[in-house]
Amino acid sequence: MKLSLLSESTTPAIPLIALLDERNLGQQLLAFGFSAPNAWLELSQFQAKFNELQTAFQQNERYPAFYLLGLGDKDRFNPSQIGKLAQTLIKAVQKKSDHVVIDLSALPHQYHYPFALAVAQANYTHEQYKSSKATAKLQHISFRSASRELTEEKLALIHAIVKGQNLTRDLGNAPGNICFPEYLAEQALALAKEFPEQLKVTILTEQDMADLGMNAFLAVSKGSEREGRVVILEYLAHREEQPVVLVGKGVTFDTGGISLKPAATMDEMKFDMCGAASVLGVMRALCESRLPIHVVGALACAENMPSGRATRPGDVVTSMSGQTIEILNTDAEGRLVLCDTLTYIKRYNPELVIDIATLTGACVVALGKVVSGLFSTDDALAADLHQAGEQSFDRVWRMPVYEDYQELLDSTIADMGNIGGPTGGAITAACFLQRFSKDYRWAHLDIAGTAWLSGAQKGATGRPVPLLMQFLANRSQA
């Protein structure tokens, strides 16, 4: 999809979507070439209430079709309304036009960038596994704005973000019989082939992991017929600065192992690799945007299955760090693949590390589907991630990682258990990961509530690719 700014002097005869304030509607329509705006308003009964859509034809030679989309009172407009407007807009034109112009004149300037991002995000379809495809046509969106808030440079960043986010969505939506650990490794290799000057890929097999002592990881993957993989993608490896390292949980299907999950909605456990998918999405977005920053992405890829070889509750394993873990619940597997990967990436001498994981149902209970959980003992890093979340409207909410919670992980026969009991589950999961990340600046994003939607709109969201790309863009410009 192409995004561009449009000069009034070069406006082609294509559909125009105008965002309108509910006040002074007649004057706004007059500016768009309506010859008798008040008569038209009386006839159409259009009031520009929030998310109200109205179509008009042949009111202006340059715009054969108008889509009028209400903002309500623009002085009361808030960022949470942006996504709904974008969805309404795209639904109206996606199957009708290949190119549209969106006029942002009535939208407060500070919302131009997030609105353009939301519109590009909304223009996503996933029909790879359907025999009959829909007729989506929209390929080019132009924005008309007198404000300097939206620039070609910002549109280029939006384009890169959405390219990465759509890759993350495609991978998340892929079923478990197609997207397994080797498949994610193949996607990384394909990306490196597409961008050979920017990416370098290293893949660890299970034998490599065994040689390194990554027994926590192997405790998860050994129950499956599909071998696990750790996939490392290094972006701009030639740069001398310490890298930002992103570590993604890539459990391509999570049955719970011997601690088997209930059948209802288990199909959604194909989304348990969305942390790894988001890291792959960020790496694509980096290659598209060419941000000048050294980044390492690590995908911890495994399938969690019950079998005669699967880990049992009560088993004890020694992690790569040398710390021992009593596995009390095999459905708390994400932290096991992550902890060894967090130890492995120390060899890259990271400036900071962010792990991204669909880790706990407890985080969904706490924060729902609106914001991702942010855990860090580093106030400055947490503040930077929060700021990036506000800028991209891919928001986070900081949760505690207090030492008081660590005792909940105590085990009578090992250094720790892999669960901390019935309370504070998202926090104790973060505390577990903290034990393996004390040698560098670290933050943990629990995206269990935000990585996908359920119900009629079931599908991967591609979050937190926008948050992470905004964070990296801010660092590269500092």
Short mmCIF file of C-alpha atoms in Angstrom, two decimals, residues 12-409:
data_model
loop_
_atom_site.label_atom_id
_atom_site.label_comp_id
_atom_site.label_asym_id
_atom_site.label_seq_id
_atom_site.Cartn_x
_atom_site.Cartn_y
_atom_site.Cartn_z
CA PRO A 12 -6.85 13.81 -9.26
CA ALA A 13 -10.52 13.01 -9.84
CA ILE A 14 -10.77 10.35 -7.14
CA PRO A 15 -12.97 9.91 -4.06
CA LEU A 16 -12.45 12.31 -1.16
CA ILE A 17 -13.03 11.43 2.47
CA ALA A 18 -13.54 14.55 4.56
CA LEU A 19 -13.45 14.55 8.36
CA LEU A 20 -15.92 17.15 9.60
CA ASP A 21 -16.57 19.00 12.85
CA GLU A 22 -20.26 18.96 13.81
CA ARG A 23 -20.16 22.75 14.18
CA ASN A 24 -20.36 25.11 11.17
CA LEU A 25 -21.08 22.27 8.77
CA GLY A 26 -22.40 24.53 6.03
CA GLN A 27 -19.17 26.55 5.86
CA GLN A 28 -17.06 23.38 5.76
CA LEU A 29 -19.10 21.94 2.89
CA LEU A 30 -18.95 25.22 1.01
CA ALA A 31 -15.15 25.00 1.17
CA PHE A 32 -15.41 21.55 -0.44
CA GLY A 33 -17.39 22.95 -3.39
CA PHE A 34 -20.96 22.18 -2.34
CA SER A 35 -23.12 24.71 -4.21
CA ALA A 36 -26.03 24.62 -1.76
CA PRO A 37 -24.64 23.09 1.45
CA ASN A 38 -27.50 24.04 3.77
CA ALA A 39 -30.11 22.56 1.44
CA TRP A 40 -28.04 19.41 1.10
CA LEU A 41 -27.70 19.12 4.88
CA GLU A 42 -31.44 19.50 5.36
CA LEU A 43 -32.13 16.86 2.76
CA SER A 44 -29.50 14.35 3.97
CA GLN A 45 -30.02 14.95 7.71
CA PHE A 46 -26.24 14.58 8.13
CA GLN A 47 -25.06 16.10 11.44
CA ALA A 48 -21.39 14.97 11.62
CA LYS A 49 -21.91 13.20 14.91
CA PHE A 50 -18.96 11.04 15.91
CA ASN A 51 -18.40 8.21 13.40
CA GLU A 52 -21.44 9.20 11.33
CA LEU A 53 -20.82 8.47 7.65
CA GLN A 54 -22.63 10.03 4.70
CA THR A 55 -21.97 9.72 0.97
CA ALA A 56 -22.49 12.52 -1.58
CA PHE A 57 -21.90 12.49 -5.35
CA GLN A 58 -21.12 15.08 -8.04
CA GLN A 59 -20.75 18.06 -5.73
CA ASN A 60 -17.32 18.96 -7.07
CA GLU A 61 -15.71 18.23 -10.45
CA ARG A 62 -12.43 17.22 -8.83
CA TYR A 63 -14.09 14.81 -6.42
CA PRO A 64 -16.80 12.69 -8.03
CA ALA A 65 -17.58 11.00 -4.71
CA PHE A 66 -17.49 12.45 -1.19
CA TYR A 67 -17.46 10.40 1.98
CA LEU A 68 -18.26 12.66 4.91
CA LEU A 69 -17.17 11.31 8.27
CA GLY A 70 -18.21 13.04 11.47
CA LEU A 71 -15.79 13.89 14.28
CA GLY A 72 -18.48 15.18 16.59
CA ASP A 73 -17.19 18.20 18.50
CA LYS A 74 -13.52 18.23 17.51
CA ASP A 75 -12.58 20.06 20.71
CA ARG A 76 -13.71 16.98 22.64
CA PHE A 77 -12.00 14.50 20.33
CA ASN A 78 -9.65 12.02 22.04
CA PRO A 79 -7.15 9.42 20.80
CA SER A 80 -9.34 6.43 21.74
CA GLN A 81 -11.76 7.47 18.96
CA ILE A 82 -9.15 7.27 16.20
CA GLY A 83 -9.35 3.52 15.64
CA LYS A 84 -13.15 3.52 15.26
CA LEU A 85 -13.00 6.29 12.65
CA ALA A 86 -10.27 4.48 10.74
CA GLN A 87 -12.27 1.23 10.68
CA THR A 88 -15.41 3.00 9.45
CA LEU A 89 -13.47 4.83 6.76
CA ILE A 90 -11.70 1.75 5.42
CA LYS A 91 -14.88 -0.35 5.48
CA ALA A 92 -16.60 2.27 3.33
CA VAL A 93 -13.97 2.45 0.57
CA GLN A 94 -11.78 -0.65 0.71
CA LYS A 95 -13.73 -2.60 -1.92
CA LYS A 96 -14.74 0.39 -4.04
CA SER A 97 -11.63 2.43 -4.86
CA ASP A 98 -7.95 1.76 -5.40
CA HIS A 99 -6.99 5.34 -4.43
CA VAL A 100 -8.65 7.81 -2.05
CA VAL A 101 -7.81 11.21 -0.61
CA ILE A 102 -8.43 11.91 3.08
CA ASP A 103 -8.81 15.54 4.10
CA LEU A 104 -7.60 16.11 7.66
CA SER A 105 -8.42 19.83 7.92
CA ALA A 106 -10.99 19.45 10.70
CA LEU A 107 -8.94 16.97 12.75
CA PRO A 108 -6.80 18.54 15.50
CA HIS A 109 -3.21 18.64 14.29
CA GLN A 110 -1.79 16.50 17.08
CA TYR A 111 -3.87 13.54 15.84
CA HIS A 112 -2.81 13.64 12.18
CA TYR A 113 0.06 11.16 12.57
CA PRO A 114 -1.77 8.60 14.76
CA PHE A 115 -4.82 8.84 12.50
CA ALA A 116 -2.76 8.18 9.37
CA LEU A 117 -1.17 5.22 11.15
CA ALA A 118 -4.58 3.88 12.21
CA VAL A 119 -5.99 4.15 8.68
CA ALA A 120 -3.02 2.25 7.23
CA GLN A 121 -3.38 -0.40 9.95
CA ALA A 122 -7.11 -0.80 9.26
CA ASN A 123 -6.50 -1.58 5.58
CA TYR A 124 -5.49 -5.18 6.34
CA THR A 125 -7.10 -8.35 5.07
CA HIS A 126 -6.09 -11.96 5.68
CA GLU A 127 -7.65 -14.45 3.31
CA GLN A 128 -4.70 -16.73 2.58
CA TYR A 129 -6.56 -19.87 3.64
CA LYS A 130 -9.93 -19.06 2.02
CA SER A 131 -10.87 -20.53 -1.33
CA SER A 132 -12.91 -17.44 -2.22
CA LYS A 133 -11.17 -14.09 -1.87
CA ALA A 134 -12.86 -10.74 -1.24
CA THR A 135 -12.42 -7.93 -3.72
CA ALA A 136 -10.38 -5.45 -1.67
CA LYS A 137 -9.05 -2.78 -4.03
CA LEU A 138 -7.56 0.02 -1.91
CA GLN A 139 -3.84 0.35 -2.64
CA HIS A 140 -3.08 4.07 -2.30
CA ILE A 141 -4.11 6.58 0.38
CA SER A 142 -3.28 10.26 0.04
CA PHE A 143 -3.62 12.72 2.90
CA ARG A 144 -4.44 16.38 2.43
CA SER A 145 -3.37 18.60 5.28
CA ALA A 146 -2.11 22.16 5.72
CA SER A 147 -0.48 21.11 8.98
CA ARG A 148 3.20 20.22 9.22
CA GLU A 149 2.39 17.45 11.69
CA LEU A 150 2.24 14.92 8.86
CA THR A 151 5.31 14.77 6.63
CA GLU A 152 6.60 12.44 3.94
CA GLU A 153 9.19 11.20 6.46
CA LYS A 154 6.47 10.30 8.95
CA LEU A 155 4.44 8.58 6.24
CA ALA A 156 7.53 6.56 5.31
CA LEU A 157 7.82 5.44 8.94
CA ILE A 158 4.10 4.55 8.99
CA HIS A 159 4.56 2.53 5.80
CA ALA A 160 7.44 0.61 7.37
CA ILE A 161 5.54 0.02 10.62
CA VAL A 162 2.50 -1.33 8.78
CA LYS A 163 4.61 -3.59 6.56
CA GLY A 164 6.11 -5.09 9.71
CA GLN A 165 2.80 -5.20 11.54
CA ASN A 166 1.11 -7.00 8.65
CA LEU A 167 3.89 -9.61 8.62
CA THR A 168 3.28 -10.12 12.34
CA ARG A 169 -0.46 -10.49 11.71
CA ASP A 170 0.06 -12.96 8.86
CA LEU A 171 2.33 -15.11 11.02
CA GLY A 172 0.01 -14.92 14.02
CA ASN A 173 -3.01 -15.87 11.93
CA ALA A 174 -1.24 -18.87 10.38
CA PRO A 175 -2.45 -22.19 11.84
CA GLY A 176 -0.20 -24.39 13.92
CA ASN A 177 0.08 -27.05 11.21
CA ILE A 178 1.74 -24.46 8.96
CA CYS A 179 3.52 -22.14 11.38
CA PHE A 180 5.83 -24.23 13.55
CA PRO A 181 9.38 -23.49 14.81
CA GLU A 182 11.14 -24.40 11.56
CA TYR A 183 8.67 -22.24 9.63
CA LEU A 184 9.56 -19.17 11.71
CA ALA A 185 13.24 -19.89 11.09
CA GLU A 186 12.50 -20.07 7.35
CA GLN A 187 10.72 -16.70 7.49
CA ALA A 188 13.79 -15.16 9.13
CA LEU A 189 16.05 -16.59 6.41
CA ALA A 190 13.70 -15.30 3.69
CA LEU A 191 13.77 -11.84 5.24
CA ALA A 192 17.57 -11.87 5.34
CA LYS A 193 17.63 -12.94 1.68
CA GLU A 194 15.40 -9.97 0.84
CA PHE A 195 17.60 -7.54 2.83
CA PRO A 196 21.08 -9.11 2.71
CA GLU A 197 22.95 -5.89 3.45
CA GLN A 198 20.96 -5.20 6.61
CA LEU A 199 20.24 -8.58 8.22
CA LYS A 200 22.29 -11.50 9.44
CA VAL A 201 20.58 -14.67 10.72
CA THR A 202 21.85 -17.36 13.09
CA ILE A 203 19.78 -20.46 13.93
CA LEU A 204 20.31 -22.74 16.92
CA THR A 205 19.05 -26.32 16.63
CA GLU A 206 18.09 -28.47 19.61
CA GLN A 207 21.54 -30.06 19.49
CA ASP A 208 23.11 -26.60 19.70
CA MET A 209 20.87 -25.81 22.66
CA ALA A 210 21.77 -29.08 24.39
CA ASP A 211 25.45 -28.28 23.96
CA LEU A 212 24.84 -24.85 25.54
CA GLY A 213 22.90 -26.31 28.48
CA MET A 214 19.58 -24.71 27.53
CA ASN A 215 17.63 -27.37 29.39
CA ALA A 216 14.75 -25.09 30.42
CA PHE A 217 14.01 -24.43 26.74
CA LEU A 218 14.37 -28.10 25.84
CA ALA A 219 11.99 -29.08 28.65
CA VAL A 220 9.26 -27.39 26.58
CA SER A 221 10.17 -28.49 23.07
CA LYS A 222 11.02 -32.14 23.75
CA GLY A 223 7.37 -33.21 23.96
CA SER A 224 6.77 -32.26 20.33
CA GLU A 225 7.62 -34.00 17.07
CA ARG A 226 8.65 -30.55 15.85
CA GLU A 227 12.10 -29.48 17.02
CA GLY A 228 12.55 -26.13 18.70
CA ARG A 229 14.67 -23.32 17.30
CA VAL A 230 16.32 -20.19 18.60
CA VAL A 231 16.52 -17.72 15.73
CA ILE A 232 18.76 -14.65 15.93
CA LEU A 233 18.38 -11.76 13.48
CA GLU A 234 20.96 -9.00 13.68
CA TYR A 235 20.12 -5.68 12.01
CA LEU A 236 23.07 -3.46 11.01
CA ALA A 237 25.58 -5.71 12.76
CA HIS A 238 28.45 -3.52 11.48
CA ARG A 239 27.44 -0.63 13.73
CA GLU A 240 29.69 -0.36 16.75
CA GLU A 241 27.17 0.65 19.41
CA GLN A 242 25.72 -1.87 21.83
CA PRO A 243 22.48 -3.25 20.39
CA VAL A 244 18.93 -3.07 21.56
CA VAL A 245 17.91 -6.74 21.89
CA LEU A 246 14.30 -7.85 21.39
CA VAL A 247 13.44 -11.36 22.62
CA GLY A 248 10.12 -12.86 21.46
CA LYS A 249 8.25 -15.85 22.83
CA GLY A 250 7.51 -18.14 19.89
CA VAL A 251 5.41 -21.04 21.19
CA THR A 252 3.81 -21.93 17.89
CA PHE A 253 1.09 -23.96 19.57
CA ASP A 254 0.50 -24.31 23.29
CA THR A 255 -1.55 -27.28 24.43
CA GLY A 256 -0.30 -26.74 27.97
CA GLY A 257 1.74 -29.93 27.74
CA ILE A 258 0.95 -32.51 30.45
CA SER A 259 -0.88 -29.69 32.30
CA LEU A 260 -3.35 -29.80 29.42
CA LYS A 261 -5.51 -26.78 28.67
CA PRO A 262 -9.31 -27.08 28.40
CA ALA A 263 -10.61 -27.58 24.86
CA ALA A 264 -12.64 -24.37 24.65
CA THR A 265 -10.76 -21.74 22.60
CA MET A 266 -7.60 -23.87 22.54
CA ASP A 267 -7.45 -23.08 18.83
CA GLU A 268 -6.36 -19.58 19.83
CA MET A 269 -3.14 -21.01 21.22
CA LYS A 270 -1.74 -20.69 17.70
CA PHE A 271 -1.34 -17.03 18.73
CA ASP A 272 1.12 -17.96 21.50
CA MET A 273 3.97 -17.15 19.10
CA CYS A 274 2.93 -13.54 18.61
CA GLY A 275 5.87 -12.28 20.66
CA ALA A 276 8.30 -13.86 18.18
CA ALA A 277 6.09 -12.73 15.28
CA SER A 278 6.26 -9.16 16.56
CA VAL A 279 10.06 -9.32 16.66
CA LEU A 280 10.09 -10.54 13.05
CA GLY A 281 7.70 -7.72 12.19
CA VAL A 282 9.98 -5.15 13.81
CA MET A 283 12.97 -6.51 11.88
CA ARG A 284 11.07 -6.11 8.61
CA ALA A 285 9.99 -2.60 9.58
CA LEU A 286 13.60 -1.70 10.42
CA CYS A 287 14.76 -2.93 7.02
CA GLU A 288 11.98 -0.96 5.29
CA SER A 289 12.66 2.23 7.26
CA ARG A 290 16.46 1.88 7.37
CA LEU A 291 16.62 3.34 10.87
CA PRO A 292 20.27 3.89 11.88
CA ILE A 293 20.33 1.72 15.00
CA HIS A 294 21.86 -1.64 15.93
CA VAL A 295 19.14 -4.15 16.88
CA VAL A 296 19.24 -7.87 17.60
CA GLY A 297 16.03 -9.91 17.46
CA ALA A 298 15.85 -13.31 19.15
CA LEU A 299 12.96 -15.73 18.55
CA ALA A 300 12.47 -18.50 21.13
CA CYS A 301 10.48 -20.98 19.03
CA ALA A 302 8.98 -24.21 20.36
CA GLU A 303 5.78 -26.23 20.29
CA ASN A 304 4.35 -27.32 23.66
CA MET A 305 2.79 -30.76 23.27
CA PRO A 306 1.91 -33.72 25.55
CA SER A 307 3.65 -36.99 24.70
CA GLY A 308 5.65 -39.80 26.26
CA ARG A 309 8.71 -37.55 26.08
CA ALA A 310 7.04 -34.46 27.51
CA THR A 311 8.17 -32.84 30.75
CA ARG A 312 6.13 -33.84 33.81
CA PRO A 313 4.96 -31.49 36.59
CA GLY A 314 7.54 -31.84 39.35
CA ASP A 315 10.52 -32.35 37.04
CA VAL A 316 13.66 -30.29 37.78
CA VAL A 317 15.86 -28.83 35.05
CA THR A 318 19.04 -26.79 35.04
CA SER A 319 18.84 -23.64 32.93
CA MET A 320 21.69 -22.25 30.81
CA SER A 321 22.39 -19.78 33.62
CA GLY A 322 23.00 -22.66 36.02
CA GLN A 323 19.89 -21.90 38.07
CA THR A 324 17.63 -24.89 38.71
CA ILE A 325 13.87 -24.83 38.11
CA GLU A 326 11.14 -27.07 39.47
CA ILE A 327 8.50 -27.25 36.76
CA LEU A 328 5.27 -27.22 38.73
CA ASN A 329 3.05 -26.48 35.73
CA THR A 330 3.99 -27.32 32.15
CA ASP A 331 1.53 -24.68 30.94
CA ALA A 332 3.87 -22.01 32.31
CA GLU A 333 6.20 -22.80 29.44
CA GLY A 334 6.82 -19.39 27.87
CA ARG A 335 9.07 -18.28 30.71
CA LEU A 336 11.12 -21.46 30.25
CA VAL A 337 11.96 -20.84 26.60
CA LEU A 338 12.54 -17.17 27.37
CA CYS A 339 14.83 -17.60 30.36
CA ASP A 340 17.45 -19.56 28.42
CA THR A 341 17.19 -17.16 25.47
CA LEU A 342 17.65 -14.20 27.85
CA THR A 343 20.84 -15.88 29.05
CA TYR A 344 22.06 -16.66 25.52
CA ILE A 345 21.74 -13.08 24.23
CA LYS A 346 24.20 -11.77 26.84
CA ARG A 347 26.93 -12.56 24.31
CA TYR A 348 25.72 -9.60 22.22
CA ASN A 349 26.62 -7.18 25.05
CA PRO A 350 23.21 -5.49 24.88
CA GLU A 351 22.54 -1.86 25.73
CA LEU A 352 19.09 -2.99 26.83
CA VAL A 353 16.78 -5.97 26.38
CA ILE A 354 13.02 -6.06 25.89
CA ASP A 355 11.23 -9.39 25.91
CA ILE A 356 7.80 -9.67 24.35
CA ALA A 357 5.49 -12.53 25.25
CA THR A 358 1.89 -13.70 25.34
CA LEU A 359 2.82 -14.83 28.82
CA THR A 360 -0.08 -14.88 31.29
CA GLY A 361 -3.84 -15.02 31.43
CA ALA A 362 -3.44 -13.04 34.64
CA CYS A 363 -2.34 -10.02 32.60
CA VAL A 364 -5.52 -10.27 30.51
CA VAL A 365 -7.57 -10.31 33.72
CA ALA A 366 -5.71 -7.26 35.01
CA LEU A 367 -5.58 -5.11 31.86
CA GLY A 368 -8.00 -6.62 29.36
CA LYS A 369 -7.44 -6.12 25.64
CA VAL A 370 -6.63 -2.40 25.78
CA VAL A 371 -3.05 -2.04 26.99
CA SER A 372 -0.04 -4.35 27.28
CA GLY A 373 1.58 -5.01 30.63
CA LEU A 374 4.99 -3.35 31.12
CA PHE A 375 7.35 -4.67 33.78
CA SER A 376 10.77 -3.17 34.49
CA THR A 377 12.91 -2.05 37.39
CA ASP A 378 14.48 0.59 35.11
CA ASP A 379 12.46 3.79 35.47
CA ALA A 380 14.04 5.53 32.47
CA LEU A 381 13.45 2.57 30.16
CA ALA A 382 9.86 2.20 31.38
CA ALA A 383 9.27 5.92 30.76
CA ASP A 384 10.64 5.70 27.21
CA LEU A 385 8.41 2.72 26.40
CA HIS A 386 5.38 4.47 27.88
CA GLN A 387 6.08 7.56 25.77
CA ALA A 388 6.46 5.48 22.60
CA GLY A 389 3.18 3.76 23.41
CA GLU A 390 1.37 7.08 23.69
CA GLN A 391 2.89 8.34 20.41
CA SER A 392 1.90 5.21 18.48
CA PHE A 393 -1.32 4.61 20.44
CA ASP A 394 0.00 1.12 21.15
CA ARG A 395 -0.16 1.72 24.87
CA VAL A 396 1.35 0.01 27.89
CA TRP A 397 0.65 0.12 31.63
CA ARG A 398 3.46 -0.32 34.09
CA MET A 399 3.10 -3.11 36.65
CA PRO A 400 5.30 -3.75 39.72
CA VAL A 401 8.32 -6.03 39.85
CA TYR A 402 8.87 -5.71 43.60
CA GLU A 403 11.28 -7.94 45.48
CA ASP A 404 8.39 -8.84 47.80
CA TYR A 405 6.93 -11.07 45.07
CA GLN A 406 10.10 -13.11 44.54
CA GLU A 407 9.50 -15.35 47.56
CA LEU A 408 6.35 -16.68 45.86
CA LEU A 409 8.67 -18.48 43.42
#
